[in-house]
PDB file of C-alpha atoms and ligand atoms in Angstrom:
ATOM      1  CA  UNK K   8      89.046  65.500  80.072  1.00 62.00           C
ATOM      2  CA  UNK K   9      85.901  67.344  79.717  1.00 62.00           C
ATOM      3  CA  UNK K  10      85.243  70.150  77.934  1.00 62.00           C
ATOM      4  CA  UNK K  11      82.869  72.909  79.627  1.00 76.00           C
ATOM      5  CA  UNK K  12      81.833  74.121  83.243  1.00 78.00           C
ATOM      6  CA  UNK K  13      83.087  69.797  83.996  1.00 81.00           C
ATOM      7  CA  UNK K  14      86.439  70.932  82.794  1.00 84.00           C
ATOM      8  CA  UNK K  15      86.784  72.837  86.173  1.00 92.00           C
ATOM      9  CA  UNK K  16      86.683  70.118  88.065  1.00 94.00           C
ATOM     10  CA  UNK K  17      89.803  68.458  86.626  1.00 95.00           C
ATOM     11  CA  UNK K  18      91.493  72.137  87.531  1.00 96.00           C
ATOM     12  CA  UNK K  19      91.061  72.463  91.254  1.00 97.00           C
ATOM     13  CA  UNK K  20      91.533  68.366  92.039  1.00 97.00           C
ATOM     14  CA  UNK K  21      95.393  69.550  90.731  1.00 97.00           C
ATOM     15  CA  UNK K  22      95.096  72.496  92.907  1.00 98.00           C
ATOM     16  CA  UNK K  23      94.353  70.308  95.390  1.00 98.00           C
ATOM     17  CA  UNK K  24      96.979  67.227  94.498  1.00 98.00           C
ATOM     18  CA  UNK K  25      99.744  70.168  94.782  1.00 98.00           C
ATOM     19  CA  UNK K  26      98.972  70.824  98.099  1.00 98.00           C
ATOM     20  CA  UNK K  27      97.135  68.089 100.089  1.00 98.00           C
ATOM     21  CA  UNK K  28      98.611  68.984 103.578  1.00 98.00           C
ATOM     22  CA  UNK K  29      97.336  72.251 103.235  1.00 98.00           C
ATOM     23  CA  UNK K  30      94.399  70.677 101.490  1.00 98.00           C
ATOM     24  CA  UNK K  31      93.679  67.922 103.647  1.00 98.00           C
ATOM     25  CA  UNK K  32      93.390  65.916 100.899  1.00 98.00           C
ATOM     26  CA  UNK K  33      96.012  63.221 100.510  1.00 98.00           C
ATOM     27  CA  UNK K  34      93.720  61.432  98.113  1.00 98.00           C
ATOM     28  CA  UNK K  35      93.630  64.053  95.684  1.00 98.00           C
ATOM     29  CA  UNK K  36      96.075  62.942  93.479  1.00 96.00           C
ATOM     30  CA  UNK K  37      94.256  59.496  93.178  1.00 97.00           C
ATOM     31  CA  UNK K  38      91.200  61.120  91.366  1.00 96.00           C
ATOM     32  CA  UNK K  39      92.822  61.393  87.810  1.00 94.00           C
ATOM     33  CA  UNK K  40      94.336  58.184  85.823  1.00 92.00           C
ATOM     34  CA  UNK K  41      98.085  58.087  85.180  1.00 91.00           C
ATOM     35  CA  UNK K  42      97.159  58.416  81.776  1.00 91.00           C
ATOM     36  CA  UNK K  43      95.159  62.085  81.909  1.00 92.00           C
ATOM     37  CA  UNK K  44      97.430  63.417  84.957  1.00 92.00           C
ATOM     38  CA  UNK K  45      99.855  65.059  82.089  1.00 93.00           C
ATOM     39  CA  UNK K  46      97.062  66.326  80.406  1.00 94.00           C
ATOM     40  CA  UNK K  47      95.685  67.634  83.822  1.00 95.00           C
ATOM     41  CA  UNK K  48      99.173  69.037  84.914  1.00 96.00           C
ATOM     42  CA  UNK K  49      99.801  70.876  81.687  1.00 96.00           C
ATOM     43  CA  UNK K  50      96.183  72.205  81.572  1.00 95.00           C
ATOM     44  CA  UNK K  51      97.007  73.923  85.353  1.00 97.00           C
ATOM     45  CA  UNK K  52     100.036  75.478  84.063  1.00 97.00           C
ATOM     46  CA  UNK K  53      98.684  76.898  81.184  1.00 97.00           C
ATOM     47  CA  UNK K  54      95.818  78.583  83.901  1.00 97.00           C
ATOM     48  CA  UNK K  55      98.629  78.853  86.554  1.00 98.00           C
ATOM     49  CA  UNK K  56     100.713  81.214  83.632  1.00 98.00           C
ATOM     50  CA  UNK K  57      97.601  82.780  82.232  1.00 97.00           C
ATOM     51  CA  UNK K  58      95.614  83.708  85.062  1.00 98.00           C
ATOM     52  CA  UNK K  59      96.828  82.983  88.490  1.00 98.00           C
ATOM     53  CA  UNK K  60      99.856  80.955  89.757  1.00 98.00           C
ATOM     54  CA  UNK K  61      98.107  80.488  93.421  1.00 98.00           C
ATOM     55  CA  UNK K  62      95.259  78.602  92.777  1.00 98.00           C
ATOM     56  CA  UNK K  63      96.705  75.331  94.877  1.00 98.00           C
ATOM     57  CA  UNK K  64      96.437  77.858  97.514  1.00 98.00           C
ATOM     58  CA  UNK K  65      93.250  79.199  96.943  1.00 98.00           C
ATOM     59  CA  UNK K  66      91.676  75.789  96.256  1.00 98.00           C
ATOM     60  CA  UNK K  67      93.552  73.764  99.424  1.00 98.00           C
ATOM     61  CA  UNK K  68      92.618  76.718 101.746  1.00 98.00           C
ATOM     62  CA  UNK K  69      88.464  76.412 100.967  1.00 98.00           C
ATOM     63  CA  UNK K  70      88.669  72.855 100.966  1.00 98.00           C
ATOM     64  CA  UNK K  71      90.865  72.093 104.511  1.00 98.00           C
ATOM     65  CA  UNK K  72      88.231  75.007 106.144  1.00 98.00           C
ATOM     66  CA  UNK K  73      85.028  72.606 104.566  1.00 98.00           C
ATOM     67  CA  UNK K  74      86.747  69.440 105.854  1.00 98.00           C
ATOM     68  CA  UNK K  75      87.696  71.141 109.373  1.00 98.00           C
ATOM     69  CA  UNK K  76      83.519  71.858 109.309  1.00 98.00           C
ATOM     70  CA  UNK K  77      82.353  68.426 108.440  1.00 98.00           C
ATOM     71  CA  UNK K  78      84.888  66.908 111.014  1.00 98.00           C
ATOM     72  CA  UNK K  79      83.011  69.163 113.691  1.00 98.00           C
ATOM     73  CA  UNK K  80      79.709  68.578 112.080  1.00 98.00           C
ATOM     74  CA  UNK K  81      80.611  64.266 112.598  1.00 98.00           C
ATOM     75  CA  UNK K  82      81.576  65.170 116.456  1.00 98.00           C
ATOM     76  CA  UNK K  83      78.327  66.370 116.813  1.00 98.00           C
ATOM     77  CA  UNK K  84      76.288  63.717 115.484  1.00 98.00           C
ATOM     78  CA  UNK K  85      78.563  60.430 113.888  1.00 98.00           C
ATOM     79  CA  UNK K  86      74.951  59.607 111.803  1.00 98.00           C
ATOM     80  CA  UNK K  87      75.465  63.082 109.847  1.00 98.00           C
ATOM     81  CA  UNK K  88      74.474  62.476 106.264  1.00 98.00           C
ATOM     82  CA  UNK K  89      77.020  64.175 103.607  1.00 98.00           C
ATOM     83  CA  UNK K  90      75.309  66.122 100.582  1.00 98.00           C
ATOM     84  CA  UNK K  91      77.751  67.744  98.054  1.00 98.00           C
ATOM     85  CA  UNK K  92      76.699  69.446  95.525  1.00 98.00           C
ATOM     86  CA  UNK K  93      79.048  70.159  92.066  1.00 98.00           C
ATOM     87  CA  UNK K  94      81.048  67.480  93.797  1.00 98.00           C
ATOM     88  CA  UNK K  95      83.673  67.056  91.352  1.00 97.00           C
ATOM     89  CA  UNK K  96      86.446  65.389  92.082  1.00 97.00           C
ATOM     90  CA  UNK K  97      86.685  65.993  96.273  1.00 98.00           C
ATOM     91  CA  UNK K  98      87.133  63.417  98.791  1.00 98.00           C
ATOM     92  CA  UNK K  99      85.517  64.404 101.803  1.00 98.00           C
ATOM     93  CA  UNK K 100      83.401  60.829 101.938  1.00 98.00           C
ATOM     94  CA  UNK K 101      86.102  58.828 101.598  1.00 98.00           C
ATOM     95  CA  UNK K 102      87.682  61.530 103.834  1.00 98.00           C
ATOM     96  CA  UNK K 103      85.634  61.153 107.207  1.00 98.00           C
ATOM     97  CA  UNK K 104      84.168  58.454 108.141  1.00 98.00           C
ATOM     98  CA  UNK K 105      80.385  60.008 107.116  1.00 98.00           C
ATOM     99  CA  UNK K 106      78.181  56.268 107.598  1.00 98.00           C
ATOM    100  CA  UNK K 107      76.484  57.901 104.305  1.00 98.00           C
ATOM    101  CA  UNK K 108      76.947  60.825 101.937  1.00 98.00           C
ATOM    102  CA  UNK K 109      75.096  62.024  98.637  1.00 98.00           C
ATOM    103  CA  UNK K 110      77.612  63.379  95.574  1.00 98.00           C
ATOM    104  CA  UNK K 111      75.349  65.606  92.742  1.00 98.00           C
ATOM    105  CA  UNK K 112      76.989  66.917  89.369  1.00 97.00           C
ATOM    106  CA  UNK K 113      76.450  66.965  85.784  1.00 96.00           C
ATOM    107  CA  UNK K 114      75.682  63.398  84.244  1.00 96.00           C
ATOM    108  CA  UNK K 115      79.379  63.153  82.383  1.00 93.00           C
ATOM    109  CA  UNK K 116      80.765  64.067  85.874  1.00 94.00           C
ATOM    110  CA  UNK K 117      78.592  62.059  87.940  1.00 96.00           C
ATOM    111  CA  UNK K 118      79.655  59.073  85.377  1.00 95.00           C
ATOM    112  CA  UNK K 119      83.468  59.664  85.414  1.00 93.00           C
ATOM    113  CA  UNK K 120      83.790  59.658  89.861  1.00 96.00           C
ATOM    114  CA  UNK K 121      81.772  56.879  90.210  1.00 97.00           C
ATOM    115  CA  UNK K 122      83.569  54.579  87.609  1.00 95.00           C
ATOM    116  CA  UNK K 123      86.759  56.265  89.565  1.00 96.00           C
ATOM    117  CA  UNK K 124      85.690  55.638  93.162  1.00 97.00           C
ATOM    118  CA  UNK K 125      84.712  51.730  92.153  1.00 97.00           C
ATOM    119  CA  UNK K 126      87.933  51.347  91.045  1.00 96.00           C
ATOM    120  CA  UNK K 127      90.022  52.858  93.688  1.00 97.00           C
ATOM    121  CA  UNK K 128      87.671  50.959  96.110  1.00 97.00           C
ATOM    122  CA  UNK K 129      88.565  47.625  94.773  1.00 97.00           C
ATOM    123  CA  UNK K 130      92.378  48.555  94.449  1.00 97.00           C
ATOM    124  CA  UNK K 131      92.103  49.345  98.744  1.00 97.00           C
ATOM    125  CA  UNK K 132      93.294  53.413  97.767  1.00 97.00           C
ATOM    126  CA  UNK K 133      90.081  54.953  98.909  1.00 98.00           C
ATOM    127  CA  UNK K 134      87.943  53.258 102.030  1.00 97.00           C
ATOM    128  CA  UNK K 135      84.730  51.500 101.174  1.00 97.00           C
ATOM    129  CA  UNK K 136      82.025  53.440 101.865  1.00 97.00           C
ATOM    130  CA  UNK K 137      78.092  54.677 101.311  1.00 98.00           C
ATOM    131  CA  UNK K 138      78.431  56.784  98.411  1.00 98.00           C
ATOM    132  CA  UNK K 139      75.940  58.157  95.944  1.00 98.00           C
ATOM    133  CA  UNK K 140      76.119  59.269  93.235  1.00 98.00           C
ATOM    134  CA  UNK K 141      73.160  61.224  91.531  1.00 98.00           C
ATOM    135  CA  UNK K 142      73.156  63.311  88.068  1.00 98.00           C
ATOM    136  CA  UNK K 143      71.395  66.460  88.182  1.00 98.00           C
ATOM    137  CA  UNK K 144      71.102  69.990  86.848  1.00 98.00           C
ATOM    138  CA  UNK K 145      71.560  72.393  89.996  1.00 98.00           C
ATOM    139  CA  UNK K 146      70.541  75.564  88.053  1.00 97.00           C
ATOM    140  CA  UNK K 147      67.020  74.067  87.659  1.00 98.00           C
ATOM    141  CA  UNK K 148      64.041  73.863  90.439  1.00 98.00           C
ATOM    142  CA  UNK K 149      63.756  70.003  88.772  1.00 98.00           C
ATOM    143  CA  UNK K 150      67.021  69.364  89.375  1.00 98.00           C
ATOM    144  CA  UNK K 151      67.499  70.867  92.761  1.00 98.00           C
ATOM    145  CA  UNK K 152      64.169  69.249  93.522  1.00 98.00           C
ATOM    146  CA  UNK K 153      65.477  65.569  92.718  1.00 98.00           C
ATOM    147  CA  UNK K 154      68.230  66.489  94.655  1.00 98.00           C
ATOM    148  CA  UNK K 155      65.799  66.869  97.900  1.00 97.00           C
ATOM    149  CA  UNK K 156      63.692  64.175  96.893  1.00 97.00           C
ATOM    150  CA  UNK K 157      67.286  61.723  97.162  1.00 98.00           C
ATOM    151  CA  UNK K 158      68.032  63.397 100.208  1.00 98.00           C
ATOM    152  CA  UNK K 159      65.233  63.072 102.228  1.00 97.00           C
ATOM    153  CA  UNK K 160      65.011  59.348 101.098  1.00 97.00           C
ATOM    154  CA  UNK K 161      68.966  58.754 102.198  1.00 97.00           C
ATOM    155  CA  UNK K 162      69.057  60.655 105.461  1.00 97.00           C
ATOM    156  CA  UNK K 163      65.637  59.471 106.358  1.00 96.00           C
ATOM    157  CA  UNK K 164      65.717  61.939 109.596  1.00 95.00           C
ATOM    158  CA  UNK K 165      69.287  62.049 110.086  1.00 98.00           C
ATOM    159  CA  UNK K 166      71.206  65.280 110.260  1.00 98.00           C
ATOM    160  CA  UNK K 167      72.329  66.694 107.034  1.00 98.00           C
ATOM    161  CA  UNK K 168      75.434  68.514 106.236  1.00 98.00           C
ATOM    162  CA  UNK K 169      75.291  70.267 102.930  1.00 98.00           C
ATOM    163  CA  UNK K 170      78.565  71.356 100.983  1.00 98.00           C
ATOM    164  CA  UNK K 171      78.426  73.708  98.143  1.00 98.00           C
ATOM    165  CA  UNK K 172      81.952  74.185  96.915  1.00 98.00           C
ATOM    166  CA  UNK K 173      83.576  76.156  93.905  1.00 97.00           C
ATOM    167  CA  UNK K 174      79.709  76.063  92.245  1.00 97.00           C
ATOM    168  CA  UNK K 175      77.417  78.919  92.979  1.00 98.00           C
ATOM    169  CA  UNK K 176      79.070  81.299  91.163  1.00 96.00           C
ATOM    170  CA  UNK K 177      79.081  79.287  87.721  1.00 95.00           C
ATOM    171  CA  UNK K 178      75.271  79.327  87.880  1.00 96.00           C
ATOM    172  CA  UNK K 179      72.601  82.109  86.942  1.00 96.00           C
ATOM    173  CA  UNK K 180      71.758  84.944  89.665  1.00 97.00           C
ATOM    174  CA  UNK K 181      68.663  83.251  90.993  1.00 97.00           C
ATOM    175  CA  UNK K 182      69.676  79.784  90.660  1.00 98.00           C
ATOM    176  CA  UNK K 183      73.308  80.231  92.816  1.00 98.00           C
ATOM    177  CA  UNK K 184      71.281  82.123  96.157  1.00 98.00           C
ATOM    178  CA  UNK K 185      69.079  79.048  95.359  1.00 98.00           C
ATOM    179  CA  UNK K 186      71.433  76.931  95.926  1.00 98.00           C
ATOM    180  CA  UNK K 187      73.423  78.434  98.243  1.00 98.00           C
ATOM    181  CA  UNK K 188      69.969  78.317  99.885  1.00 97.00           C
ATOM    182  CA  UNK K 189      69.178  75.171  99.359  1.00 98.00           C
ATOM    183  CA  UNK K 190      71.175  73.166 102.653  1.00 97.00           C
ATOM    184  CA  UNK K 191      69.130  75.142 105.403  1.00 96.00           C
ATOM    185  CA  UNK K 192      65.980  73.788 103.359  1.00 96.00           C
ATOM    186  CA  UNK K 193      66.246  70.708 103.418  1.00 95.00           C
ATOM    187  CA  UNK K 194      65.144  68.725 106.368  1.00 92.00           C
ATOM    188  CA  UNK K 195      67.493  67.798 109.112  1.00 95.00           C
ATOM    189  CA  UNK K 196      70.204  70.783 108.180  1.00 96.00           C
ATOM    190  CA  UNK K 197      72.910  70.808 110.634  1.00 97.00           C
ATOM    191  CA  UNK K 198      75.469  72.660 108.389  1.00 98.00           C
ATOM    192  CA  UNK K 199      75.902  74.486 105.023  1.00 98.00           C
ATOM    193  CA  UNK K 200      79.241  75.309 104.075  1.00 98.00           C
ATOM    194  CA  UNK K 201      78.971  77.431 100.504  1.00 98.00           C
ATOM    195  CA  UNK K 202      82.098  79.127  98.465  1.00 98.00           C
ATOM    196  CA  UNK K 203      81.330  82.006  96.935  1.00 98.00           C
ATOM    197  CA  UNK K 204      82.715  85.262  95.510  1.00 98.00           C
ATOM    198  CA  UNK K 205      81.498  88.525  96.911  1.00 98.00           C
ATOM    199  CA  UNK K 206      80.308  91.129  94.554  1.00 97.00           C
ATOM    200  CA  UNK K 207      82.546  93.711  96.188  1.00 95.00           C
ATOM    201  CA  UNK K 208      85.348  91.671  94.575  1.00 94.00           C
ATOM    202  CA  UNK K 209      83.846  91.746  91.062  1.00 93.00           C
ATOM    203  CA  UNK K 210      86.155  93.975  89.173  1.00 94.00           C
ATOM    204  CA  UNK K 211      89.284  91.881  90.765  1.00 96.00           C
ATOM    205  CA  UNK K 212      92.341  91.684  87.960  1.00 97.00           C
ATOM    206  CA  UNK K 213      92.038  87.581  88.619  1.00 98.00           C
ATOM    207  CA  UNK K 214      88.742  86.841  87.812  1.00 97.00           C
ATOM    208  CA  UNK K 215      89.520  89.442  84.087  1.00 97.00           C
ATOM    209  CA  UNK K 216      92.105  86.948  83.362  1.00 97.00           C
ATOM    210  CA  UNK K 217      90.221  84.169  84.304  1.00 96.00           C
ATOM    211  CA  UNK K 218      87.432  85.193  82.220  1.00 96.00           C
ATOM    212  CA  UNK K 219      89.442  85.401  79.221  1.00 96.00           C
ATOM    213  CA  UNK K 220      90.730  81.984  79.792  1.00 95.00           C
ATOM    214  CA  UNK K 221      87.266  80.507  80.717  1.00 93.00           C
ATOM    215  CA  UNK K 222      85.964  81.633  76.987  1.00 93.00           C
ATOM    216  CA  UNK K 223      88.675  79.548  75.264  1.00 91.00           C
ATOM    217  CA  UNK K 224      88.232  76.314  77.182  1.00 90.00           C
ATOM    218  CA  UNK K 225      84.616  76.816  76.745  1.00 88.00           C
ATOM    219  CA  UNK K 226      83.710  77.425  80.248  1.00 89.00           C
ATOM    220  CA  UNK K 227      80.717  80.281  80.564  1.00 88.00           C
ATOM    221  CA  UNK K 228      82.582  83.079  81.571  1.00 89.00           C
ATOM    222  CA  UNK K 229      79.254  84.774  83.104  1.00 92.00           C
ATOM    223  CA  UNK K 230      79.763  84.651  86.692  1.00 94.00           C
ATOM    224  CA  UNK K 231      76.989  85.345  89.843  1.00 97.00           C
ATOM    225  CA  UNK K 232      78.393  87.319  93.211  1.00 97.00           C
ATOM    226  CA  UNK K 233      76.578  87.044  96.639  1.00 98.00           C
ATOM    227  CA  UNK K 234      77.002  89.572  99.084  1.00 97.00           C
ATOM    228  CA  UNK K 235      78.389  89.513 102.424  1.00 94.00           C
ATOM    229  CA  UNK K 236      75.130  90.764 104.052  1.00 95.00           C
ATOM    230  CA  UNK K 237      72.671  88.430 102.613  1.00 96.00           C
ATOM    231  CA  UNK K 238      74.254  84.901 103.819  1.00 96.00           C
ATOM    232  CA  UNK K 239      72.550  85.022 106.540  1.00 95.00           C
ATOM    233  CA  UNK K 240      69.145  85.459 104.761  1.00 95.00           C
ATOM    234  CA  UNK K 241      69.976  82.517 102.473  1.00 96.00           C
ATOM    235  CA  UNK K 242      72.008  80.103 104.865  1.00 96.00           C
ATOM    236  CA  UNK K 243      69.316  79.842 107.874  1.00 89.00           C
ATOM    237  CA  UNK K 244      71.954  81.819 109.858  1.00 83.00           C
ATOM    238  CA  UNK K 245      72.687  84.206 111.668  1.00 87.00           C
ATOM    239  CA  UNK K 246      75.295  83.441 112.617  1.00 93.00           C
ATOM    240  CA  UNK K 247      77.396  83.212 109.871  1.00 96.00           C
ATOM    241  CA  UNK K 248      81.235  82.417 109.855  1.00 97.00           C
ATOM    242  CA  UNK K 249      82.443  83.536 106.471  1.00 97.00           C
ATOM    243  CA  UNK K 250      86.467  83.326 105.453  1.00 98.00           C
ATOM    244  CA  UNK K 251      88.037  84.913 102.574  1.00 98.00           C
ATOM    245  CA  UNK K 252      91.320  83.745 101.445  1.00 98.00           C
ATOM    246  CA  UNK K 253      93.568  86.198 103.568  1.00 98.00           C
ATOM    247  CA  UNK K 254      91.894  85.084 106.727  1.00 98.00           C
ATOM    248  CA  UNK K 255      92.107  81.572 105.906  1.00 98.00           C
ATOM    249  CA  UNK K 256      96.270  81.382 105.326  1.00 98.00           C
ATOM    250  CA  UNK K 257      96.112  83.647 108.881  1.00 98.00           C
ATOM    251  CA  UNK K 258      94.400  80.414 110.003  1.00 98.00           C
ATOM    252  CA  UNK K 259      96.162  77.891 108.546  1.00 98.00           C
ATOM    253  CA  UNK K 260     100.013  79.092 107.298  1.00 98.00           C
ATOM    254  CA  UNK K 261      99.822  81.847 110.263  1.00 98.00           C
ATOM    255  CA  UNK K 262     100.159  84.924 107.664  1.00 98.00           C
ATOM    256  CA  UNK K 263      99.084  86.299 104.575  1.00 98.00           C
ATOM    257  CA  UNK K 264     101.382  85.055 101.663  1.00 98.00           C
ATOM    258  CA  UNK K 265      99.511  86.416  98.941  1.00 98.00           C
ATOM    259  CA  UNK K 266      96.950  88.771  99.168  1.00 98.00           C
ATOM    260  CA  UNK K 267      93.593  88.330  97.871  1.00 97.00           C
ATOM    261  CA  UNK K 268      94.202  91.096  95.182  1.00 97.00           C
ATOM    262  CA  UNK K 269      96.105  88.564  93.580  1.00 98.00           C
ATOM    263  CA  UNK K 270      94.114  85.552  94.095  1.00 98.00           C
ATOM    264  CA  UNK K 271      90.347  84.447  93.083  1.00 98.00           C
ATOM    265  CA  UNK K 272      88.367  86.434  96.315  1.00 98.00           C
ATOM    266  CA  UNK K 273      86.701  82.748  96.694  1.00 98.00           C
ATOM    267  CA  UNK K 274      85.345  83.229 100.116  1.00 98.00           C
ATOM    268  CA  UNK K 275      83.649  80.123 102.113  1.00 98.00           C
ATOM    269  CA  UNK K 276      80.429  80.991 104.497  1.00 98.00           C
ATOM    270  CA  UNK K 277      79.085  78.515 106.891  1.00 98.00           C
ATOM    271  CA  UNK K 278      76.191  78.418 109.127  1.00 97.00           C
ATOM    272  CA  UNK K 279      74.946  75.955 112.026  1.00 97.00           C
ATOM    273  CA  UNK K 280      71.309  74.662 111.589  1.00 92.00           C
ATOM    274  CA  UNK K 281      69.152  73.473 114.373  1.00 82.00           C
ATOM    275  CA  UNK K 282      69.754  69.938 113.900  1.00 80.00           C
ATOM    276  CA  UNK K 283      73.676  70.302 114.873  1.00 78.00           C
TER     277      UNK K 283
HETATM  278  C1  SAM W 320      85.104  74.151  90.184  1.00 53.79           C
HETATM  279  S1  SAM W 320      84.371  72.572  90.107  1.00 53.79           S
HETATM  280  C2  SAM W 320      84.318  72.218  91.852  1.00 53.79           C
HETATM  281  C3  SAM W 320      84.284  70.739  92.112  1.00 53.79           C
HETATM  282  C4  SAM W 320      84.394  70.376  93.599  1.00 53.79           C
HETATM  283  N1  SAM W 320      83.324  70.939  94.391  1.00 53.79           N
HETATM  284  C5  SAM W 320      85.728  70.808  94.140  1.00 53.79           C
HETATM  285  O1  SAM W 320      85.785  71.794  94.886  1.00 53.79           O
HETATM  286  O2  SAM W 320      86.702  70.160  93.793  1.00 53.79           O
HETATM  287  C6  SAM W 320      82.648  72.909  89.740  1.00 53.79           C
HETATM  288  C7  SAM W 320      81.794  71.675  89.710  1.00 53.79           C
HETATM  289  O3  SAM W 320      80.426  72.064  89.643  1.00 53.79           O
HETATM  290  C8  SAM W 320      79.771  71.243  88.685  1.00 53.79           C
HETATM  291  N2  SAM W 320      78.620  71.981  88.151  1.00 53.79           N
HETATM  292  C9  SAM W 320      78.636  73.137  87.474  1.00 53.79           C
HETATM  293  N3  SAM W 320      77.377  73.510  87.120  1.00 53.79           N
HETATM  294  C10 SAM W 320      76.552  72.550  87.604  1.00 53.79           C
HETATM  295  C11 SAM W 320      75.144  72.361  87.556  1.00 53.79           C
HETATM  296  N4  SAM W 320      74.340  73.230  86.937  1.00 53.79           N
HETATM  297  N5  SAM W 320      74.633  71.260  88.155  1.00 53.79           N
HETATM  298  C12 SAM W 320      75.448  70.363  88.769  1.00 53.79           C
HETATM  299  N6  SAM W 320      76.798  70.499  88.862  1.00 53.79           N
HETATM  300  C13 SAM W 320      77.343  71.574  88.272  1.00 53.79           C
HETATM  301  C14 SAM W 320      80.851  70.982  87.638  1.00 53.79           C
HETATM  302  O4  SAM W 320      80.541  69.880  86.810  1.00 53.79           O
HETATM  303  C15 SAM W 320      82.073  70.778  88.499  1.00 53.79           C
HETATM  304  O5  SAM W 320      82.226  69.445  88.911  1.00 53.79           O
END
């Protein structure tokens, strides 16, 4: 397992593998080796004691919401070309049947899911499908730039949807509205779907802990907010649907179990381009 910003990755695919009804995810669990799941497991209980004990719910909420907004975005046009950035260790191209999707992280992350997906192709767990995989620095114009260059190479016209997840706030000020900005930019957007935390939420008891915890796995514990009111400035919207975590278990358990004073305030904006 990775040490570093990489190590969060390894964190919410167990959030995830916990709940993948809720998540939408029953692939999940596939992600991580037999041999690391332990190490995996035990790593989420230490965060689950130390931190937060909710972050399956958290996690599977903003992740069913992004797949429930790429399944729309694939009615709309079955050519839409899937972009993730900080792609970690989520499913959504093996998923939906997207004809052809870009995934961008670090270079040891980038390395580790595409030795993964080869082999769960060839063992029949995870479809065969169009999947790139491209290592790049998304807190740098040279990186982000790379990014487009790949893109507008791939989708080649097509429509583009653009997913952002559990990312923008691990970056620098400038460089998470940049690439929270970054989908409606590119050409053929039809949708950006970006997580974020709201900077009204910045003194929340959760993230404290999870700051704390952050320093001793190594993981910079600086963190950027967005604000509600400027999503539509950097998403290409209005309008903008944007779901915190209370108003996504309304939507998908019918009530609030927990409430968000309890829970990482990981909200999940999306906005429509023109191409949709
Ligand atoms: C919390 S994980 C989220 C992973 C995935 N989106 C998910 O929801 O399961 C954050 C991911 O962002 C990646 N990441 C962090 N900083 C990055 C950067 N500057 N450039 C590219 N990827 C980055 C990490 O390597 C990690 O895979």
């Amino acid at each position: 397992m990775r040490y570093g910003v990489e190590r969060t990755a390894y964190l919410v695919n167990e959030s995830r593998a916990r709940r993948p009804e809720l998540a939408r995810d029953p692939l999940a669990a596939a992600w991580i080796p037999n041999d690391e799941r332990g190490g995996v497991r035990a790593l989420w209980e230490e965060f689950a004691g130390e931190v937060y004990p909710y972050d399956d719910l958290v996690v599977s909420l903003r992740g069913r919401y992004i797949a429930d907004t790429l399944e729309q975005a694939l009615v709309k046009d079955p050519d839409t070309v899937l972009v993730v950035c900080g792609a970690g260790f989520s499913s959504y191209p093996w998923l939906l049947p997207f004809r052809t999707a870009l995934e961008v992280d670090l270079p040891t992350m980038v390395e580790a899911k595409r030795l993964r997906a080869a082999e769960l192709m060839d063992a029949g767990v995870i479809p065969r499908r169009d999947v790139r995989h491209l290592a790049a620095d998304l807190g740098t114009p040279a990186g982000r730039e790379a990014v487009a260059a790949a893109v507008r190479e791939i989708a080649a016209g097509r429509p583009v949807a653009y997913v952002a997840e559990g990312l923008v706030f691990y970056l620098p000020p400038d460089e998470a509205r940049a690439v929270a900005r970054f989908g409606a930019e590119l050409d053929g957007h039809a949708v950006t779907a970006v997580s974020y935390w709201p900077a009204g939420a910045a003194g929340n008891r959760v993230l404290a802990d999870q700051r704390l915890w952050f320093r001793r796995h190594q993981v910079p514990e600086d963190a950027s907010y967005l604000t509600h009111d400027e999503l539509p400035g950097l998403l290409g919207g209005p309008p903008v649907e944007d779901h915190g975590p209370e108003s996504l278990q309304r939507r998908y358990l019918d009530r609030v179990e927990v409430p968000e004073s309890d829970l990482i305030p990981e909200y999940v904006a999306v906005s429509w381009g023109s191409a949709a």
